[in-house]
Short mmCIF file of C-alpha atoms and ligand atoms in Angstrom, two decimals:
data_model
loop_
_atom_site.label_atom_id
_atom_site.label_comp_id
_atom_site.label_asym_id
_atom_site.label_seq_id
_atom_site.Cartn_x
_atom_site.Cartn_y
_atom_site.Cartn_z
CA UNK A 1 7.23 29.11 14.23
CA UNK A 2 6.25 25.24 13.97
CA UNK A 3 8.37 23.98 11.25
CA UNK A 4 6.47 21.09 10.59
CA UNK A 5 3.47 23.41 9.32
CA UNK A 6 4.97 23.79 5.62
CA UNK A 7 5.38 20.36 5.09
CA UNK A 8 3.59 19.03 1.85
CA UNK A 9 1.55 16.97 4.49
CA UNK A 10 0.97 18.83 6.98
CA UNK A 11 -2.62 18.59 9.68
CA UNK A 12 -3.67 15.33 7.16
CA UNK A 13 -3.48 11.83 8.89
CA UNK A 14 -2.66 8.79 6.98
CA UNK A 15 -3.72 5.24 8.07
CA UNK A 16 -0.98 2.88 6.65
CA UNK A 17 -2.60 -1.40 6.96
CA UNK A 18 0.69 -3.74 7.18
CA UNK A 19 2.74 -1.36 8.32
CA UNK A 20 5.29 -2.46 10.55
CA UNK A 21 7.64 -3.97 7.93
CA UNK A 22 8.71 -3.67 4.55
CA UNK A 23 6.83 -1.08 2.25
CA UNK A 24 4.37 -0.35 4.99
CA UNK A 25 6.93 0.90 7.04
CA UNK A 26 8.55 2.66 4.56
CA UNK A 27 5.43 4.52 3.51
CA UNK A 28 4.51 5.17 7.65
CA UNK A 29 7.84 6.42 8.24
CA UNK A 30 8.29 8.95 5.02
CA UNK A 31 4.50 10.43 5.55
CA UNK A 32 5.46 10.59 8.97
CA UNK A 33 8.55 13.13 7.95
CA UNK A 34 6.24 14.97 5.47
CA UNK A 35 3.75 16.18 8.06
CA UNK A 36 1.26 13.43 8.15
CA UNK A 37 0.29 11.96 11.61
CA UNK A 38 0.32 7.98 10.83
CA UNK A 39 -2.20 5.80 12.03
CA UNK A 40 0.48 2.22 11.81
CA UNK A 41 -1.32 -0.38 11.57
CA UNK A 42 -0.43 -3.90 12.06
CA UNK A 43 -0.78 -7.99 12.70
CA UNK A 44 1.27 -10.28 14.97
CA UNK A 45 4.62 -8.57 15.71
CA UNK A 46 4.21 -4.88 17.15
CA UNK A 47 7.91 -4.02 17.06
CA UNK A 48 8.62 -2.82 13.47
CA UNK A 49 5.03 -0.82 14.07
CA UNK A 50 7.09 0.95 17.48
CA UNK A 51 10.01 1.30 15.40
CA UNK A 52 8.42 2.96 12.44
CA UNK A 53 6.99 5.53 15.32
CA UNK A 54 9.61 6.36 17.07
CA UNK A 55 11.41 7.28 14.11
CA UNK A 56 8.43 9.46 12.87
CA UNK A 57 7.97 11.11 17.02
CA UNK A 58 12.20 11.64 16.61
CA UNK A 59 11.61 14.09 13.34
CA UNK A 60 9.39 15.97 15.77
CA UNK A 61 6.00 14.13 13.74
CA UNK A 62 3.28 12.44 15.46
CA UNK A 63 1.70 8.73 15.21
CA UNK A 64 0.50 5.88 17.36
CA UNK A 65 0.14 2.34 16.37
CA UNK A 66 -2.72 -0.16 16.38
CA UNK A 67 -3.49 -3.86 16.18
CA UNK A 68 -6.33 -4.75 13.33
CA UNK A 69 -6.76 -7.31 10.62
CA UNK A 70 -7.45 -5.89 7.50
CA UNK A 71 -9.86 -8.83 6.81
CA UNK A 72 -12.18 -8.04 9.44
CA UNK A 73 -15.26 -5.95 9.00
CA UNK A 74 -15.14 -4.71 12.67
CA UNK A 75 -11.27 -4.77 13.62
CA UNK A 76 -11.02 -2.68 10.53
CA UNK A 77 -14.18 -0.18 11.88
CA UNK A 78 -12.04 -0.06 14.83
CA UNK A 79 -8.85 1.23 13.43
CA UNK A 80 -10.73 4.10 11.74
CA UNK A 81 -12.62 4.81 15.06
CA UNK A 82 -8.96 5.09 16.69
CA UNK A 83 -7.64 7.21 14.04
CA UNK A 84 -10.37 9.46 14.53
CA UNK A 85 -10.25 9.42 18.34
CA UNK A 86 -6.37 10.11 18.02
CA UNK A 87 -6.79 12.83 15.05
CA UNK A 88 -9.98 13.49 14.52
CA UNK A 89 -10.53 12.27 10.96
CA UNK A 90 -8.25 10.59 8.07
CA UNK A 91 -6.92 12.28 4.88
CA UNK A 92 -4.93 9.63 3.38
CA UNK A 93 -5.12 5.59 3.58
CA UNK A 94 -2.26 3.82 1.88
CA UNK A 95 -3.82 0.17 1.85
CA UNK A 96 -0.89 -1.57 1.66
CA UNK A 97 -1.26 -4.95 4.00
CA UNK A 98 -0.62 -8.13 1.57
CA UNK A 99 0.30 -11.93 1.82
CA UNK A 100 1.33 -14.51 -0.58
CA UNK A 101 0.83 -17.99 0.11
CA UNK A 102 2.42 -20.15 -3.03
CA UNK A 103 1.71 -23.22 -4.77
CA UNK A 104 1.14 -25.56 -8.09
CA UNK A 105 -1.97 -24.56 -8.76
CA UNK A 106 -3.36 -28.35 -8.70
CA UNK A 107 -2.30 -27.99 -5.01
CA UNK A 108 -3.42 -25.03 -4.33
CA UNK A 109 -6.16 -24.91 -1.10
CA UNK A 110 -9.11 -23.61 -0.91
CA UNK A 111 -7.88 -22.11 2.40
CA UNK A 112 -4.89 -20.82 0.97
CA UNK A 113 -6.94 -19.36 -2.24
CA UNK A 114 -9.42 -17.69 0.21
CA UNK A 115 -6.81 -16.65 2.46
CA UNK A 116 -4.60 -14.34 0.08
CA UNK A 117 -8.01 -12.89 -1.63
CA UNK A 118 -9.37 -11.72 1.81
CA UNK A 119 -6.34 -10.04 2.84
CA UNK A 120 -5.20 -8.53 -0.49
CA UNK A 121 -8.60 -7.79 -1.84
CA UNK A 122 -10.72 -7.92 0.76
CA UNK A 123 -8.97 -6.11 2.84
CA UNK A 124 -8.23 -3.15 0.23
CA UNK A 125 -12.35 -2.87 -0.12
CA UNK A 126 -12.80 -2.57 3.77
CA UNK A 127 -10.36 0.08 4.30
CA UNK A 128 -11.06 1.80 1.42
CA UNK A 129 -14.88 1.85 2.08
CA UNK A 130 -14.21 2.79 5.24
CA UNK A 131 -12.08 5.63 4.70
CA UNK A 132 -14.38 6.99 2.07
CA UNK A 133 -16.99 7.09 4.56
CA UNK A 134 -14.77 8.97 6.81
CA UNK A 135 -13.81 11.66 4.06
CA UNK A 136 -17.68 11.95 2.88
CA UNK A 137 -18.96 12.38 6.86
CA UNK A 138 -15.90 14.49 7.44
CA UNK A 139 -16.50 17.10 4.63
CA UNK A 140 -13.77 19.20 2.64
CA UNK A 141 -10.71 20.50 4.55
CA UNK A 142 -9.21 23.11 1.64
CA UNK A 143 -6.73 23.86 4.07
CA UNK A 144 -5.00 21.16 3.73
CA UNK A 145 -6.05 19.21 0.68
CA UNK A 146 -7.68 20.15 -2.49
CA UNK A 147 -8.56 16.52 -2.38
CA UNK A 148 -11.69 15.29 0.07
CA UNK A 149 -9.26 12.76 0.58
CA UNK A 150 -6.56 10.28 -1.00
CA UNK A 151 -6.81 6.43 -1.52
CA UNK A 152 -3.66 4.53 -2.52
CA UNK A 153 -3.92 0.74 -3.36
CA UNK A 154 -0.56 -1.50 -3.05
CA UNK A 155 -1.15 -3.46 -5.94
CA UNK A 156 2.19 -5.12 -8.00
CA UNK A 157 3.49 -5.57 -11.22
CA UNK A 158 1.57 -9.03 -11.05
CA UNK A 159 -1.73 -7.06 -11.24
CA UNK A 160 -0.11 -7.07 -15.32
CA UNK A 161 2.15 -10.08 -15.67
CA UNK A 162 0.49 -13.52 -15.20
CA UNK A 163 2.69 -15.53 -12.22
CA UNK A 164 2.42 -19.19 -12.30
CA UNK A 165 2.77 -20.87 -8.88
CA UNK A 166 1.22 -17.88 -7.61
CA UNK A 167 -2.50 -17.47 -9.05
CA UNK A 168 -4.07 -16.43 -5.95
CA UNK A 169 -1.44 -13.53 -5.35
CA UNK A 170 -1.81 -12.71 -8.95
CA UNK A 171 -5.76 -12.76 -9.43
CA UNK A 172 -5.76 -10.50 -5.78
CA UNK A 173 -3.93 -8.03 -7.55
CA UNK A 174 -5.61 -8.30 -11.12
CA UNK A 175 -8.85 -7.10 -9.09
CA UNK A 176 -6.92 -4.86 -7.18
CA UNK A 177 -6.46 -2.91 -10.27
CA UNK A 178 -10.31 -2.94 -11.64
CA UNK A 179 -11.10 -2.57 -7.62
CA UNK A 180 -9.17 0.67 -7.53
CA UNK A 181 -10.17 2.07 -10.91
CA UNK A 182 -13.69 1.33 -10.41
CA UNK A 183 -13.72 2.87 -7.06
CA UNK A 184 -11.96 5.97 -8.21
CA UNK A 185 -14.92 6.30 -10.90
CA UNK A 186 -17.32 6.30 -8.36
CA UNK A 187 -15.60 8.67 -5.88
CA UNK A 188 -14.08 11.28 -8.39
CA UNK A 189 -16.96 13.47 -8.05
CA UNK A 190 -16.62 14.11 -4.68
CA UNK A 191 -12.98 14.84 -5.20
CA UNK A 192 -11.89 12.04 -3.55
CA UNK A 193 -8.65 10.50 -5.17
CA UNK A 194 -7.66 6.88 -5.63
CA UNK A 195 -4.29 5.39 -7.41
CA UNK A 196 -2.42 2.41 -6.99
CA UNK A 197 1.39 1.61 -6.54
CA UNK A 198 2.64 -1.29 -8.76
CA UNK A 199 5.88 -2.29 -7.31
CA UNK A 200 8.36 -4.16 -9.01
CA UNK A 201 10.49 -6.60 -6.99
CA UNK A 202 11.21 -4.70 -3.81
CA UNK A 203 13.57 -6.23 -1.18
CA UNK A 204 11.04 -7.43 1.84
CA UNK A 205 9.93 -10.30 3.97
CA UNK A 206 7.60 -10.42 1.33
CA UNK A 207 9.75 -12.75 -0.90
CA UNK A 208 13.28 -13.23 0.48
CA UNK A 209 13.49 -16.13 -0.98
CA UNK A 210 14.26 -14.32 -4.20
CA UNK A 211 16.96 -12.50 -2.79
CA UNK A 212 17.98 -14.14 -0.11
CA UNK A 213 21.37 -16.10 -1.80
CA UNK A 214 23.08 -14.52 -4.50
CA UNK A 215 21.85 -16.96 -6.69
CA UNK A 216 18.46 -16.28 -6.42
CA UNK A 217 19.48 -12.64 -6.34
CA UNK A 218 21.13 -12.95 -9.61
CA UNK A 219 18.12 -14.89 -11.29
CA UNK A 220 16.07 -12.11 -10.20
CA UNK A 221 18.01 -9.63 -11.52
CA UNK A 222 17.81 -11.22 -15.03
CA UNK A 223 14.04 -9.67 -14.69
CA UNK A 224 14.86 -6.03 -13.79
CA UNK A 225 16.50 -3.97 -16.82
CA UNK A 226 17.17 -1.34 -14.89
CA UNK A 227 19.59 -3.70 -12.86
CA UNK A 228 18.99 -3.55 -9.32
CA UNK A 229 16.27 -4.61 -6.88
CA UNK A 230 14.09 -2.17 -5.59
CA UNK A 231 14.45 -0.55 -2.07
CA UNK A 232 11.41 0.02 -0.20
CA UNK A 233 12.13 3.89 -0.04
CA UNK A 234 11.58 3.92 -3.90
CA UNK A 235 7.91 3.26 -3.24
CA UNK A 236 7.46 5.24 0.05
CA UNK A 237 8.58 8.49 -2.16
CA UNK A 238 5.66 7.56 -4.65
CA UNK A 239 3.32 7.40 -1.70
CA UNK A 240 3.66 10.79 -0.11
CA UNK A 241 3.92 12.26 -3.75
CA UNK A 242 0.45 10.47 -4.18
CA UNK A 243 -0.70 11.61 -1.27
CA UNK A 244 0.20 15.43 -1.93
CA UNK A 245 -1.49 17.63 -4.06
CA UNK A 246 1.30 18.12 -6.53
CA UNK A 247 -0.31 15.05 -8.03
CA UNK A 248 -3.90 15.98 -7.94
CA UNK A 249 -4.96 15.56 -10.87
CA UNK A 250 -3.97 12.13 -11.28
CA UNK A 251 -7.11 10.12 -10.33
CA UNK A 252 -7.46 6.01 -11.46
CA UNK A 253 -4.14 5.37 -11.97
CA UNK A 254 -2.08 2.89 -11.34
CA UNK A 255 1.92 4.25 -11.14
CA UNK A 256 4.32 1.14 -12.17
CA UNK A 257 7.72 1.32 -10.10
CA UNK A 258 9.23 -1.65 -11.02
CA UNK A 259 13.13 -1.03 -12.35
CA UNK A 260 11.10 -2.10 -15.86
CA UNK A 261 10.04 -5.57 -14.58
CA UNK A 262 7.17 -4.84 -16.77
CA UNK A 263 9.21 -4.33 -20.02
CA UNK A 264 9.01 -8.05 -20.96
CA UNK A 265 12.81 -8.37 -20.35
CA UNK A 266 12.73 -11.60 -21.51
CA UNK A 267 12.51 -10.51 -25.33
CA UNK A 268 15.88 -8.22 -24.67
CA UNK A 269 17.54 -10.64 -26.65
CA UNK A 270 15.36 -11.17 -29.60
CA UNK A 271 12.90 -12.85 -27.31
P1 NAD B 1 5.74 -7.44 4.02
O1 NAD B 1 5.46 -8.86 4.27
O2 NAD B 1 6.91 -6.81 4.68
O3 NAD B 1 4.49 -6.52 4.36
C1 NAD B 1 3.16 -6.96 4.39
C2 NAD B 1 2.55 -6.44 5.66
O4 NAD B 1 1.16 -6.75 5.69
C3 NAD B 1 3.19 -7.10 6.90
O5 NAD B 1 3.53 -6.08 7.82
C4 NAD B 1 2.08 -7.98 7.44
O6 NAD B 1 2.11 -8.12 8.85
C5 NAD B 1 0.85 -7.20 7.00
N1 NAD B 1 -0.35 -8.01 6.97
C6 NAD B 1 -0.51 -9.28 6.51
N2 NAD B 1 -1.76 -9.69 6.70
C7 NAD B 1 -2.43 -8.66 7.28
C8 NAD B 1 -3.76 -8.48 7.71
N3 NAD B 1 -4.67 -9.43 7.60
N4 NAD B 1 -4.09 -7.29 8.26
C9 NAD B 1 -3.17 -6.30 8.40
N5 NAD B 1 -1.89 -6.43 8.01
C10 NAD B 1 -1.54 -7.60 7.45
O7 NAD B 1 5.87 -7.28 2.44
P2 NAD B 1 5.86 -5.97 1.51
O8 NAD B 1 6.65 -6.34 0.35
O9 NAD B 1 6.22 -4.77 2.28
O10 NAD B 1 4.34 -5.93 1.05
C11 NAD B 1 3.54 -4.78 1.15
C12 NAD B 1 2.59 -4.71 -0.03
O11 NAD B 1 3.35 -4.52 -1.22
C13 NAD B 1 1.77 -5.98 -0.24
O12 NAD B 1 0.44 -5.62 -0.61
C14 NAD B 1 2.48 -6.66 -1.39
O13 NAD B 1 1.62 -7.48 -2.13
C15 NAD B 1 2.93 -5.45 -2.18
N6 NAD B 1 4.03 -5.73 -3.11
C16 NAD B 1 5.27 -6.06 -2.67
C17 NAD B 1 6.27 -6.31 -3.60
C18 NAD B 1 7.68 -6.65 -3.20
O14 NAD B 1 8.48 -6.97 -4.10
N7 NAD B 1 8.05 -6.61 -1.95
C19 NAD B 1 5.99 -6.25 -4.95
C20 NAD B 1 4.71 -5.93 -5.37
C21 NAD B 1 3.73 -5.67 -4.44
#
């Protein structure tokens, strides 16, 4: 007997945008394990993408990987069209692909303002719009979702706590948040189900800076009560359990996973 048939994810294929590094990567590689057949998507460098697949093809799962910018009205049509080529439809889309691109807000570019919005917002409404195309032309599957099908937004703790130096990154993930609540009010009657992630401060390219000297590491830590930075596994677990119907009835939410970032550690003592 296949195995692989009683996973929790078992015949659903999840698209995963940004996700041959950090918590793309993670999330690619731990649906991969829990049945899913991932759809990797990614920009520039193909290797981490390969990497996440082989690792998924090794635990006897299926995948393939494909080039689009999440930007881009038709590269992102095209990634769907593959997914459905490859699978025949999607189940899940984990719209994870993000960028930051800091400064003092006096210097902040136009190009650099426009820049972060269109991947981390714009992006999110072109997959997502895509894929709930895909679940409404597709129809229900109750074999192996009670859901028509799942939307989860990478958002951040910064969709909550202001970030100077970082106001496009932050106001990208502010609408984020309304994006993904207001879209899961529309869909819920068609049973399709959209959260967001928040992450906390997870160790990725994303911002080595912070953690790349144990200085930095140690100011950074000052922020997390629960005293250590995040691992990218932490999220990828939240992801499949989103994903799954154990959570189904958890529709507009956002799930914080953060170590407490959020807990306004600064007032620990006595603010
Ligand atoms: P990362 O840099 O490793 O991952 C981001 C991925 O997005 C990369 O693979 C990158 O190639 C891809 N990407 C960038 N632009 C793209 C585009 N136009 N189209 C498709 N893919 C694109 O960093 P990460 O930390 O894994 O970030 C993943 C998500 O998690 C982002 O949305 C980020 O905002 C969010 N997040 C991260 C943290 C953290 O502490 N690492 C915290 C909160 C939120």
């Amino acid at each position: 007997m296949n195995q692989r048939a009683n996973l929790k994810l078992s015949g659903q294929t999840a698209i995963v945008t940004g996700g041959s590094s950090g918590i793309g990567k993670a999330c690619a590689k731990a649906l991969g394990k829990a049945g899913a057949n991932v759809l990797i998507d990614f920009v520039g460098n193909p290797a981490g993408a390969e990497e996440a697949l082989t690792e998924i093809e090794a635990s006897g799962g299926k995948g393939m990987i494909f080039k689009a910018d999440v930007s881009r009205e038709e590269e992102v049509r095209a990634l769907f069209d593959a997914a459905r080529e490859a699978f025949g439809t999607v189940d899940i889309l984990i719209n994870n692909a993000g960028i930051q691109k800091d400064a003092p807000f006096v210097d902040m570019s136009l190009k650099d303002w426009n820049f972060v919005l269109n991947v981390n917002l714009t992006g999110q409404f072109l997959c997502a719009r895509e894929a709930a195309r895909e679940f409404l032309r597709r129809g229900p599957r109750p074999e192996v979702s009670v859901a028509l099908g799942k939307i989860i937004c990478m958002s951040s703790v910064h969709q909550l706590i202001p970030w100077a130096g970082h106001v496009n990154y932050a106001a990208s993930k502010g609408g984020v948040m309304l994006f993904m609540k207001s879209i899961a009010q529309e869909l819920g009657e068609h049973k399709i189900r959209v959260n967001s992630i928040a992450p906390g401060a997870i160790k990725t390219p994303i911002n080595r800076m912070a953690w790349k000297t144990p200085e930095a590491e140690k100011e950074l830590l000052k922020l997390i009560p629960y005293g250590r930075i995040g691992k990218t596994e932490d999220i990828a677990r939240i992801a499949v359990w989103l994903s799954s119907d154990e959570s189904d009835y958890i529709h507009g939410e956002t799930i914080v996973v953060d170590g407490g970032m959020a807990l306004y550690p600064g007032f620990r003592d006595n603010g």
